[in-house]
PDB file of C-alpha atoms in Angstrom:
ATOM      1  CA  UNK U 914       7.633 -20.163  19.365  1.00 47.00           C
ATOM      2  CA  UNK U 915       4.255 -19.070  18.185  1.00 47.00           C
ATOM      3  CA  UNK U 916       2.341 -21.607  20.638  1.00 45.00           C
ATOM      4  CA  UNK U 917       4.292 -18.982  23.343  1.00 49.00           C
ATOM      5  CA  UNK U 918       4.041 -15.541  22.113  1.00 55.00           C
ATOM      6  CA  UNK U 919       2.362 -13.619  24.298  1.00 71.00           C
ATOM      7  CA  UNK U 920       0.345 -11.396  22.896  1.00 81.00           C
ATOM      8  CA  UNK U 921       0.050  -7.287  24.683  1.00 89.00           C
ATOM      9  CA  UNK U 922      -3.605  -7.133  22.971  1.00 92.00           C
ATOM     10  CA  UNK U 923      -3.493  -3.178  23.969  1.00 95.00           C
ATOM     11  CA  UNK U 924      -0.644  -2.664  21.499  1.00 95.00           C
ATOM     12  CA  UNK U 925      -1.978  -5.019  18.528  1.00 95.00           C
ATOM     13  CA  UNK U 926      -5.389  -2.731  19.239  1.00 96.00           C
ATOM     14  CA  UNK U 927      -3.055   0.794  18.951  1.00 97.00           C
ATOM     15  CA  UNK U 928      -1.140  -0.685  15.570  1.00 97.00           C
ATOM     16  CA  UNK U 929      -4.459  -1.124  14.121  1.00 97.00           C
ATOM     17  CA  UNK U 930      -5.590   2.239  14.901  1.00 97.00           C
ATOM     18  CA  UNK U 931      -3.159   4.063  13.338  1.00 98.00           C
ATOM     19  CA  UNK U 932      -3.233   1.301  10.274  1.00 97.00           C
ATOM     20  CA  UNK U 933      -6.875   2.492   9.868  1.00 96.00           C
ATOM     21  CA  UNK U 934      -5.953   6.135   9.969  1.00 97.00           C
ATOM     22  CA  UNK U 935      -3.160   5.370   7.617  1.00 97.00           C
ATOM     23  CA  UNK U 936      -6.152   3.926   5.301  1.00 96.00           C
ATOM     24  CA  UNK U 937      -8.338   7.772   5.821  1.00 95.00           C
ATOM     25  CA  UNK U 938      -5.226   9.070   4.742  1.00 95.00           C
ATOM     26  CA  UNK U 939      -4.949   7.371   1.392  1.00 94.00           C
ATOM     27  CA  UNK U 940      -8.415   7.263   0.465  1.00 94.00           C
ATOM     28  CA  UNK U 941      -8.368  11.471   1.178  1.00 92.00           C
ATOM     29  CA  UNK U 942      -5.101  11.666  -1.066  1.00 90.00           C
ATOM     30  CA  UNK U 943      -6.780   9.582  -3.536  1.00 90.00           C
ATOM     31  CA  UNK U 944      -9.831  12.246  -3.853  1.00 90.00           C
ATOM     32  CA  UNK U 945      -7.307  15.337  -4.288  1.00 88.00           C
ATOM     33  CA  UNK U 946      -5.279  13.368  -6.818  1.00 86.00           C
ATOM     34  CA  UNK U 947      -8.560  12.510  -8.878  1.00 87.00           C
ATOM     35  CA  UNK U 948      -9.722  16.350  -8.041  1.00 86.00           C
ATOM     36  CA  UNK U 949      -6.236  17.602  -9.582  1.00 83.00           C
ATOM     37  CA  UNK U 950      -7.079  15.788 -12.699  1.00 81.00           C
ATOM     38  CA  UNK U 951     -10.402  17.024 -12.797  1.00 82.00           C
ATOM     39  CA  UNK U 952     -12.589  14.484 -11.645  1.00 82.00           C
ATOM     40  CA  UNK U 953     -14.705  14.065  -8.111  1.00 83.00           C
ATOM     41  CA  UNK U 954     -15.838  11.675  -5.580  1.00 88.00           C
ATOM     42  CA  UNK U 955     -17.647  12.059  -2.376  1.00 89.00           C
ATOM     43  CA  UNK U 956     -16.027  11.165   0.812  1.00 89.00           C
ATOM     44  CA  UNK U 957     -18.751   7.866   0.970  1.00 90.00           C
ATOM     45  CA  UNK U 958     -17.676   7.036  -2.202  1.00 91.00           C
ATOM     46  CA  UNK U 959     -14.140   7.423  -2.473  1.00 91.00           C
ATOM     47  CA  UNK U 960     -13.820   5.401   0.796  1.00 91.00           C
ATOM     48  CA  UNK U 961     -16.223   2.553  -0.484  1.00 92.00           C
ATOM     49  CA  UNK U 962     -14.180   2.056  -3.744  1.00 92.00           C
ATOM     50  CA  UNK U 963     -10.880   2.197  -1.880  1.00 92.00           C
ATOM     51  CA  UNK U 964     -12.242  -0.285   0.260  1.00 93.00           C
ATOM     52  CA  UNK U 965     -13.609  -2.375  -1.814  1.00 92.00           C
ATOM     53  CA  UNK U 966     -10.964  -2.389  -4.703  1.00 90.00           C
ATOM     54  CA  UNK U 967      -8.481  -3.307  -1.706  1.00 89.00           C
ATOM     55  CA  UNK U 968     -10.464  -6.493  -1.763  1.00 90.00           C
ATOM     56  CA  UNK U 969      -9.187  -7.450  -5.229  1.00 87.00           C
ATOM     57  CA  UNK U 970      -5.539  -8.274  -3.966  1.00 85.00           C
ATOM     58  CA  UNK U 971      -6.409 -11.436  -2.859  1.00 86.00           C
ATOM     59  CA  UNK U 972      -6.905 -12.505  -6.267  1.00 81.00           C
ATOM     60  CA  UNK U 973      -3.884 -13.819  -8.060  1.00 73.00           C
ATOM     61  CA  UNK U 974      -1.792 -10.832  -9.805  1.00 63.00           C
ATOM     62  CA  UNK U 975      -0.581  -7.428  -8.463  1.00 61.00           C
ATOM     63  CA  UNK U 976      -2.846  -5.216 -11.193  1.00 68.00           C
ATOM     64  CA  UNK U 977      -6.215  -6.687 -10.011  1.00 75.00           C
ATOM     65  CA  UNK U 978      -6.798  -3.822  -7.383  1.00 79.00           C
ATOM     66  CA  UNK U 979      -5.863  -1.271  -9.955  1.00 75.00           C
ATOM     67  CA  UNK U 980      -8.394  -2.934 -12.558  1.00 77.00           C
ATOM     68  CA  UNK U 981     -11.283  -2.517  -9.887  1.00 84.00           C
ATOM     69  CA  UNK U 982     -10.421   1.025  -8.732  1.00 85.00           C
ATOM     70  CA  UNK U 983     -10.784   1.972 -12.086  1.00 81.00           C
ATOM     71  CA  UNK U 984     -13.829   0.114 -12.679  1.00 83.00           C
ATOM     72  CA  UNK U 985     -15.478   0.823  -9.498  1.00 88.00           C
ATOM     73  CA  UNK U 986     -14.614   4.872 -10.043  1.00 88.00           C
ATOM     74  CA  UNK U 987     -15.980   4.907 -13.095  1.00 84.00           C
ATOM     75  CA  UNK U 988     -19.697   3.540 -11.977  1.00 85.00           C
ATOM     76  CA  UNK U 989     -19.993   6.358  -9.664  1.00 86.00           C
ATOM     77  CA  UNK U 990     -19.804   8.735 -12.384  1.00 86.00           C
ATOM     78  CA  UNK U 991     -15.807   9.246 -13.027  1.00 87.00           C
ATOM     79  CA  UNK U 992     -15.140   9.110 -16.755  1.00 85.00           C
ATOM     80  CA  UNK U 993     -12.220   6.088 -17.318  1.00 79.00           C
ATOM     81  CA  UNK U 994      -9.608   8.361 -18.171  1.00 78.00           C
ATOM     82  CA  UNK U 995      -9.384  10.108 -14.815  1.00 82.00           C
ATOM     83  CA  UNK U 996     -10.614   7.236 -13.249  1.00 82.00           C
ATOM     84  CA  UNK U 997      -7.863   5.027 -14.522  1.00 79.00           C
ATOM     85  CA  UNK U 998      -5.190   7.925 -14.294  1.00 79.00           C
ATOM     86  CA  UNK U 999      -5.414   8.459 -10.639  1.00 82.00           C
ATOM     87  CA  UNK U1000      -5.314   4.486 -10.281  1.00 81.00           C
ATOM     88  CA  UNK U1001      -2.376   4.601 -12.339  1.00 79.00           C
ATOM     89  CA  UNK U1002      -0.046   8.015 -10.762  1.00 81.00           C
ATOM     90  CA  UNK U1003      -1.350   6.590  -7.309  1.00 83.00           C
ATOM     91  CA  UNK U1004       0.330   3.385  -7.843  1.00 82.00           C
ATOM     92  CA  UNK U1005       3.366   4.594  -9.122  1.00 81.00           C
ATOM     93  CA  UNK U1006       3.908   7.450  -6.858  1.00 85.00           C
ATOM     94  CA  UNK U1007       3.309   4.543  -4.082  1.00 88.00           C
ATOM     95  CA  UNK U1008       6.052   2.381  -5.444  1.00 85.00           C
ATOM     96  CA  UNK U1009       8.563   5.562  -6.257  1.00 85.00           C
ATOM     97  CA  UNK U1010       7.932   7.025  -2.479  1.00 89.00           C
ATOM     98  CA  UNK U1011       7.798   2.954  -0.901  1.00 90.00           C
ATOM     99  CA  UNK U1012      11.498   3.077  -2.244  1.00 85.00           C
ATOM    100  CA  UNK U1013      12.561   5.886  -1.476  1.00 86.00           C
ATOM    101  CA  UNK U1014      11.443   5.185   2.215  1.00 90.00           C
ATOM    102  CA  UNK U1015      12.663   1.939   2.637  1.00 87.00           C
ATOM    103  CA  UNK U1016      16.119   3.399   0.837  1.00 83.00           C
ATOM    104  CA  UNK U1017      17.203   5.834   2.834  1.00 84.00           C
ATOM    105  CA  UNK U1018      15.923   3.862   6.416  1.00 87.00           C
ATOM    106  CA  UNK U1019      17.485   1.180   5.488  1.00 82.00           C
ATOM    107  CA  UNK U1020      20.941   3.031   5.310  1.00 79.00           C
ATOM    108  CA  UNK U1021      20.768   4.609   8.290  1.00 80.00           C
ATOM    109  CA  UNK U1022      20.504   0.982   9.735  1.00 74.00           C
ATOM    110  CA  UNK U1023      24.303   0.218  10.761  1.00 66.00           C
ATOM    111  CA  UNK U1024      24.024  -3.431  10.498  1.00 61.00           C
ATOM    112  CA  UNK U1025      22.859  -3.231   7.176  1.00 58.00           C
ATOM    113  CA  UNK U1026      25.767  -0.866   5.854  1.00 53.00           C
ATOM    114  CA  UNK U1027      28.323  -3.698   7.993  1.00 55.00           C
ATOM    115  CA  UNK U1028      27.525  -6.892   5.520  1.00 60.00           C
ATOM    116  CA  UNK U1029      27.911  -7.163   2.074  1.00 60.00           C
ATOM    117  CA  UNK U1030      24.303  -8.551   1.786  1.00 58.00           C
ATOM    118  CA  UNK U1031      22.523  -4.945   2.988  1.00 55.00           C
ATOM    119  CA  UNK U1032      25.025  -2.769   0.867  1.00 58.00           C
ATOM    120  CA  UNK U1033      23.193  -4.959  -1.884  1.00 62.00           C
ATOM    121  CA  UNK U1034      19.921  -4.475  -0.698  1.00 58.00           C
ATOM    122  CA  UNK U1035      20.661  -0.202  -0.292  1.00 58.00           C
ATOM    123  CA  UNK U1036      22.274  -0.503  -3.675  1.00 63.00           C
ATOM    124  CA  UNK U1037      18.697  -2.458  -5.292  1.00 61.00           C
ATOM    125  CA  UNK U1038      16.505  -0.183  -3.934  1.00 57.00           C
ATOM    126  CA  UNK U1039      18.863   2.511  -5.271  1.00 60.00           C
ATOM    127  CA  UNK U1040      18.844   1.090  -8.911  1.00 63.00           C
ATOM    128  CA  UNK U1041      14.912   0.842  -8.812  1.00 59.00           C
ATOM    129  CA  UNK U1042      14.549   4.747  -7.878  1.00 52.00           C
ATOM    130  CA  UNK U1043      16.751   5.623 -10.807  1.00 58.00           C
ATOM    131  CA  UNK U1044      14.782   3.094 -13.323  1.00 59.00           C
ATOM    132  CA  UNK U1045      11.123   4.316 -12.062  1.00 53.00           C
ATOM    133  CA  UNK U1046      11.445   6.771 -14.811  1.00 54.00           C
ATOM    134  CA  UNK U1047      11.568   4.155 -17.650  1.00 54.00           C
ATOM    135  CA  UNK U1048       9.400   1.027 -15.836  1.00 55.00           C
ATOM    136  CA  UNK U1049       6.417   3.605 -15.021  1.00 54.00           C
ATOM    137  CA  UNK U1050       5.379   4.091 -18.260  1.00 55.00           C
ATOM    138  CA  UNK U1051       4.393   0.524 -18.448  1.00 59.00           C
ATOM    139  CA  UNK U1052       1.866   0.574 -16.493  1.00 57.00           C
ATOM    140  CA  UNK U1053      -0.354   2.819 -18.766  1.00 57.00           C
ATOM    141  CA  UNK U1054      -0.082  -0.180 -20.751  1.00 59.00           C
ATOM    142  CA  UNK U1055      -1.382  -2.642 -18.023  1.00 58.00           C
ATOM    143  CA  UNK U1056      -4.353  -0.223 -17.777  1.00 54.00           C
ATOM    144  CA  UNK U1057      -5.481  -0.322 -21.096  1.00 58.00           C
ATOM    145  CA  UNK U1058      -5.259  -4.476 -21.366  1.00 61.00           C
ATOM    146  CA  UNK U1059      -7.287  -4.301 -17.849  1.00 55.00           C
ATOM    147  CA  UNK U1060      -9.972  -1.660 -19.145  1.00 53.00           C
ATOM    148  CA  UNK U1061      -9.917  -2.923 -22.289  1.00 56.00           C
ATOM    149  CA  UNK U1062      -9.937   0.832 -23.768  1.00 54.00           C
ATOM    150  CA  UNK U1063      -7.320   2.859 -25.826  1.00 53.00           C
ATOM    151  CA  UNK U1064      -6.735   4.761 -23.128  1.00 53.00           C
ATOM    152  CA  UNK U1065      -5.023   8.844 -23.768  1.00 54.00           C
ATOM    153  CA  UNK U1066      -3.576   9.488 -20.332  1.00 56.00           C
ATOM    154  CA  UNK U1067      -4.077  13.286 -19.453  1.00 56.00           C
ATOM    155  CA  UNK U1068      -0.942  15.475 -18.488  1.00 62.00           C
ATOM    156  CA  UNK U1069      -0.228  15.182 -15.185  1.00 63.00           C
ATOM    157  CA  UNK U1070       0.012  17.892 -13.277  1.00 69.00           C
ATOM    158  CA  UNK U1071       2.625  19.203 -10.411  1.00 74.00           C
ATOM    159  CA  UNK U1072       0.068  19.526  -8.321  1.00 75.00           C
ATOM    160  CA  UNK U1073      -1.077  16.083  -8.754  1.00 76.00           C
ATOM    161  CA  UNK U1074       2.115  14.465  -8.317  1.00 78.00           C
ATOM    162  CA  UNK U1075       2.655  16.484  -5.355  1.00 83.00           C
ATOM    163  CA  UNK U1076      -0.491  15.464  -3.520  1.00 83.00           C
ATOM    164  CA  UNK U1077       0.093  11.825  -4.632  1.00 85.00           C
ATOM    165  CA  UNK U1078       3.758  11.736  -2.855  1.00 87.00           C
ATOM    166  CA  UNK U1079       3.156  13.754   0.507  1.00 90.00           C
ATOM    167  CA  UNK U1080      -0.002  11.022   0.855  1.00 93.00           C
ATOM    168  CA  UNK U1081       1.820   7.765   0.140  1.00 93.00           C
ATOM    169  CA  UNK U1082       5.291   8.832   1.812  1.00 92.00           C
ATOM    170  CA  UNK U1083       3.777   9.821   5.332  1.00 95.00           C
ATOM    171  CA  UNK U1084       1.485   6.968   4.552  1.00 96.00           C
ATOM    172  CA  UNK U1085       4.854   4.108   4.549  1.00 96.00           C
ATOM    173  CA  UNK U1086       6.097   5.972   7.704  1.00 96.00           C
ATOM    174  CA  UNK U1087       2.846   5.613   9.233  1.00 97.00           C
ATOM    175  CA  UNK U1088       2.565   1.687   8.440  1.00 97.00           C
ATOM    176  CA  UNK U1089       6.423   1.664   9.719  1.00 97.00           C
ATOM    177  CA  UNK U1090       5.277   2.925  12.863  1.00 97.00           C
ATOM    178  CA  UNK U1091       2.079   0.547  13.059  1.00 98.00           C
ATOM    179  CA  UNK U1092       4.402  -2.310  12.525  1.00 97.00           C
ATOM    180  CA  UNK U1093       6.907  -1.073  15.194  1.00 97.00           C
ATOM    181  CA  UNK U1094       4.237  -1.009  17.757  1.00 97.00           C
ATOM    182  CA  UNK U1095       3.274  -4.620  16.544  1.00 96.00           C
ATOM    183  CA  UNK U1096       6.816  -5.662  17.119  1.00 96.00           C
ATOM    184  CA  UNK U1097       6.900  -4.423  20.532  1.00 95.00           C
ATOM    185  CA  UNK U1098       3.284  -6.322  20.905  1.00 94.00           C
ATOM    186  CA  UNK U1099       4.404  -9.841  19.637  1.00 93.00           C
ATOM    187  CA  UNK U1100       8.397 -10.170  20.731  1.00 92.00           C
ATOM    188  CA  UNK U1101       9.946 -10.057  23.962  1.00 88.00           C
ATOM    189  CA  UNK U1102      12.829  -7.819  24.756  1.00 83.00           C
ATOM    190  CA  UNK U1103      10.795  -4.243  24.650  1.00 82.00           C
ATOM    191  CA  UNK U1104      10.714  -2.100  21.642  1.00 90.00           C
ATOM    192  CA  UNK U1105      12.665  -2.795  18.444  1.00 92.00           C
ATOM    193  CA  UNK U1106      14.798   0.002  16.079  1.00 91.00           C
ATOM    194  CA  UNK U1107      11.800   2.311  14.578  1.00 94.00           C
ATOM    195  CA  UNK U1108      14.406   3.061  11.658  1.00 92.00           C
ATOM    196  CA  UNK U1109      15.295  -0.791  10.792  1.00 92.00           C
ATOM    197  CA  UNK U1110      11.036  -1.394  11.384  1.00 95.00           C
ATOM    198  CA  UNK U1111       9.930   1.075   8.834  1.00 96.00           C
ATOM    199  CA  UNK U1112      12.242  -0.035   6.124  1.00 93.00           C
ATOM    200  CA  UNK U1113      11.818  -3.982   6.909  1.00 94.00           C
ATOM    201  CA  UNK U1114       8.188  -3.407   6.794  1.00 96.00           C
ATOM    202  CA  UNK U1115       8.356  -0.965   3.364  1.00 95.00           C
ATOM    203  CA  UNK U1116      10.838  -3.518   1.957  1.00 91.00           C
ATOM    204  CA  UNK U1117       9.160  -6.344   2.690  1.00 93.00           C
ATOM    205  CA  UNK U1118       5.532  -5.194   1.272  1.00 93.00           C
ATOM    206  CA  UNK U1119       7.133  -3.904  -1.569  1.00 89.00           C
ATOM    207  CA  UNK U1120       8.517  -7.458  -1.969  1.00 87.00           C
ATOM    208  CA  UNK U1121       4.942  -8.657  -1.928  1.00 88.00           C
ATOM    209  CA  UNK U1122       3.428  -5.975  -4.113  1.00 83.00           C
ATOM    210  CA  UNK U1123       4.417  -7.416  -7.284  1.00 75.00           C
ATOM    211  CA  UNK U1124       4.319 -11.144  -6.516  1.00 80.00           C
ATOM    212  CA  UNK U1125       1.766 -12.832  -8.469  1.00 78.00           C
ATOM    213  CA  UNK U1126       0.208 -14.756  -5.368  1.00 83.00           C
ATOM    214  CA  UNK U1127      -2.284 -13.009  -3.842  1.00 83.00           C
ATOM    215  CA  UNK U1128      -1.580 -10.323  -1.528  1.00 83.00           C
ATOM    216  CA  UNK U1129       1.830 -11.009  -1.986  1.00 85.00           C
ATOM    217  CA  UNK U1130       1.659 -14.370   0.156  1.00 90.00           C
ATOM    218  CA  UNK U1131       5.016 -15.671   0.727  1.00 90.00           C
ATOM    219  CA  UNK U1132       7.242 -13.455  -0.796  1.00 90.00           C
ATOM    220  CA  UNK U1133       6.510 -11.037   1.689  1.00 93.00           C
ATOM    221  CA  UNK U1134       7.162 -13.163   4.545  1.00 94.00           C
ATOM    222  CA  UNK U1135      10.179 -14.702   3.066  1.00 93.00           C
ATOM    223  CA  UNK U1136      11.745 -11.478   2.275  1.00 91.00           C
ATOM    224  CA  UNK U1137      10.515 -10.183   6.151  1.00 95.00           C
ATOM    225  CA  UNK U1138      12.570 -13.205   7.664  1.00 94.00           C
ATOM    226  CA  UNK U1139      15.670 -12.778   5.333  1.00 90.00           C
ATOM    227  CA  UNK U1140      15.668  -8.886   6.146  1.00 89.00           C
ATOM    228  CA  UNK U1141      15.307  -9.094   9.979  1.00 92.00           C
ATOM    229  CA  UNK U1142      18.692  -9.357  11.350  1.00 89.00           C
ATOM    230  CA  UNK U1143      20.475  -7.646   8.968  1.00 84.00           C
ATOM    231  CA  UNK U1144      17.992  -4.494   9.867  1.00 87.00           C
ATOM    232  CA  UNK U1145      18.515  -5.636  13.337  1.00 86.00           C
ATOM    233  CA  UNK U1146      15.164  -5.627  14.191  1.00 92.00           C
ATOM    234  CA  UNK U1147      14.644  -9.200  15.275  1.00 92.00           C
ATOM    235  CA  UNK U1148      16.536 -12.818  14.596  1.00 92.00           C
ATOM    236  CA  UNK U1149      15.287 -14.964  12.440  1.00 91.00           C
ATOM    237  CA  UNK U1150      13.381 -17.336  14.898  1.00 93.00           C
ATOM    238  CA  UNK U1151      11.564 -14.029  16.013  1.00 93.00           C
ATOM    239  CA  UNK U1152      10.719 -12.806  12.253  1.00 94.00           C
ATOM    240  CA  UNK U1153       9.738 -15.767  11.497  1.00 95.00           C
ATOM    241  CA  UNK U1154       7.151 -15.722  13.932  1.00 93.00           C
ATOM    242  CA  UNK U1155       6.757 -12.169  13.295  1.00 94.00           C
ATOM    243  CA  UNK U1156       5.955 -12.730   9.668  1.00 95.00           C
ATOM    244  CA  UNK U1157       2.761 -15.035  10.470  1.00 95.00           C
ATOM    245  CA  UNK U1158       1.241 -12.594  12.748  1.00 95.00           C
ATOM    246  CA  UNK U1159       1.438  -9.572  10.483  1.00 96.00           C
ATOM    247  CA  UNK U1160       0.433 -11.749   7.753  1.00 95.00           C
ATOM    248  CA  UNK U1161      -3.068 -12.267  10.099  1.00 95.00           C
ATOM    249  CA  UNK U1162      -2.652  -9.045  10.712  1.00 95.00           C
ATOM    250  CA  UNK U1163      -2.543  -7.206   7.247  1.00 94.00           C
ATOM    251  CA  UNK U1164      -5.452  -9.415   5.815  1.00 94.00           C
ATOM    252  CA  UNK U1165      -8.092  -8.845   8.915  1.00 95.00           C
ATOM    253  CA  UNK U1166      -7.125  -4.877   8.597  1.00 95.00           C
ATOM    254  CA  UNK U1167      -7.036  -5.360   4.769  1.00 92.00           C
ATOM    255  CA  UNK U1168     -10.481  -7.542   4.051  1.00 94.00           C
ATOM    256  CA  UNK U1169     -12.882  -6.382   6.989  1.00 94.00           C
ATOM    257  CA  UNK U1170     -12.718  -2.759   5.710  1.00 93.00           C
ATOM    258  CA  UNK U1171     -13.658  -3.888   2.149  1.00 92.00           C
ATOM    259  CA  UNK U1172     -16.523  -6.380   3.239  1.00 92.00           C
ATOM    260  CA  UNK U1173     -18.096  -3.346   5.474  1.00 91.00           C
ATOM    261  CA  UNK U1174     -17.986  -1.471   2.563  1.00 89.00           C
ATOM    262  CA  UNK U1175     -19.666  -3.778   0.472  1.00 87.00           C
ATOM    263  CA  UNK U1176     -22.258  -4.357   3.104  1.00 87.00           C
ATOM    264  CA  UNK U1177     -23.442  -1.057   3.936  1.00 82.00           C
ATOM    265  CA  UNK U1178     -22.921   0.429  -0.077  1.00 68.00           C
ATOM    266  CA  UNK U1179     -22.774  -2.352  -2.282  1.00 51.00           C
ATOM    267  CA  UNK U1180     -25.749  -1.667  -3.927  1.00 46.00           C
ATOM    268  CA  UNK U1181     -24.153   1.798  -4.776  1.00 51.00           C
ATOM    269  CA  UNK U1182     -20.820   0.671  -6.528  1.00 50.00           C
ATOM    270  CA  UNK U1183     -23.159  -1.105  -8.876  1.00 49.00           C
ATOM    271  CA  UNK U1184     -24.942   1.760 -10.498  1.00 45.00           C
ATOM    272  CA  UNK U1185     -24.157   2.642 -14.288  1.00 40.00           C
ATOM    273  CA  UNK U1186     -22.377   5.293 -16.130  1.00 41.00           C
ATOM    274  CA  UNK U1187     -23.514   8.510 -14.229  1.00 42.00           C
ATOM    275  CA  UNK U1188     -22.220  12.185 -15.802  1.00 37.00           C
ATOM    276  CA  UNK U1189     -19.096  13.651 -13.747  1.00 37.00           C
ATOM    277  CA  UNK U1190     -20.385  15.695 -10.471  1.00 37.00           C
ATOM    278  CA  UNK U1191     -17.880  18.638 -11.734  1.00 36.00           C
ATOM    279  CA  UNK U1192     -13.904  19.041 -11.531  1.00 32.00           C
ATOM    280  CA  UNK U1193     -13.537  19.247  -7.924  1.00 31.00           C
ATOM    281  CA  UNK U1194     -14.607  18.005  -4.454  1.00 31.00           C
ATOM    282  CA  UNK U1195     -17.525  19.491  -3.163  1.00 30.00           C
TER     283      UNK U1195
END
């Protein structure tokens, strides 16, 4: 079925667009969050270390990427604390508002409420909002084996927290929407349920996200095919060849970023320990 997709370039071209807004998006969040905690990067910067700490999720293990943000802040003058705070609220506040998206799309999605399977899946995702409160904490202690530092984590302000969830919740719906147009680009049949698209794409990167293969290769795809037709977005003969092509898709819009980065500033995310440029943006 892959052999005979055929392929409306124009849309794969728009989904991609608004992927790579999606990424401005992030990267800009990411500089208020660091701001509200008291720390700054320029625009240059903050892009080139999103970018290139991106890169890192294509090494085996989920925390990689949150390692090298850290890291990579932290050169360009970001004392580690702030530097691995914003890594750390960023990441939760992106899981927290990734379920909460894919939650409450998904049961909106009729044929998920009608089986027994997607009442499961609602209830999960249901069940992980509730226990964010008590598996969060963890991941101050993932920071400190990655750093290597005894790390004090500063309060966290409302501000912070705010800025951190309007970023990463408009930033799922805007992925939703990119992978909605790709649907429309790959399978026949005209466009697909935007609803049952944003939460099979949220639910199925989330699925990846803490899969210890790289990128989340596999589990990502599987859970994509398995969560197709009870979203009723596609069957499973379409997701399946869905899966491959936003797999292709993800890792060009996911790598080439990174490996511009590294080409036109790579000399700059290797500098040493610089003092803090003051305790907000310029």
């Amino acid at each position: 079925m892959l052999a005979r997709a055929d392929l409306r370039w124009e849309l794969v071209g728009l989904s991609a667009l608004v992927v790579l807004a999606t990424y401005a998006l992030l990267v800009e969040g990411w500089r208020q969050l660091l701001a509200a905690l008291g720390g700054a990067l320029g625009h240059a910067d903050a892009a080139r270390v999103w970018f290139v700490s991106n890169l890192a999720r294509y090494m085996p293990g989920w925390f990689w990427s949150l390692g090298a943000m850290t890291e990579l802040a932290r050169r360009r003058g970001v004392p580690v604390t702030l530097s691995t705070s914003s890594a750390v609220v960023i990441t939760i506040v992106n899981v927290f508002t990734g379920l909460a998206v894919a939650t409450a799309f998904a049961a909106t999605t009729p044929t998920l409420l009608d089986s027994a399977r997607g009442r499961v899946v609602i209830a999960v995702g249901a069940i992980a909002l509730l226990a964010m409160p008590v598996l969060a904490p963890r991941l101050v202690g993932v920071a400190r084996r990655i750093t290597g530092r005894e790390l004090a984590i500063p309060r966290v302000g409302v501000r912070a927290v705010v800025v951190a969830a309007v970023t990463t919740a408009l930033a799922w719906l805007a992925y939703g929407v990119a992978f909605w147009i790709l649907t429309a680009a790959v399978l026949p049949g005209g466009w697909r349920d935007l609803p049952g698209c944003i939460a099979l794409y949220t639910l199925s990167y989330l699925f990846g996200l803490f899969n210890p293969a790289p990128a989340g290769i596999g589990a990502a795809e599987g859970a994509m095919v398995l969560l197709a037709p009870q979203l009723g977005v596609a069957t499973s003969a379409e997701a399946a060849v869905l899966a491959v092509v936003v797999r292709v898709w993800r890792t060009v819009l996911e790598i080439l970023p990174g490996l511009v980065a590294l080409a036109l500033g790579g000399s700059r995310l290797e500098g040493t320990d610089q003092p803090s440029r003051g305790s907000r943006i310029p």
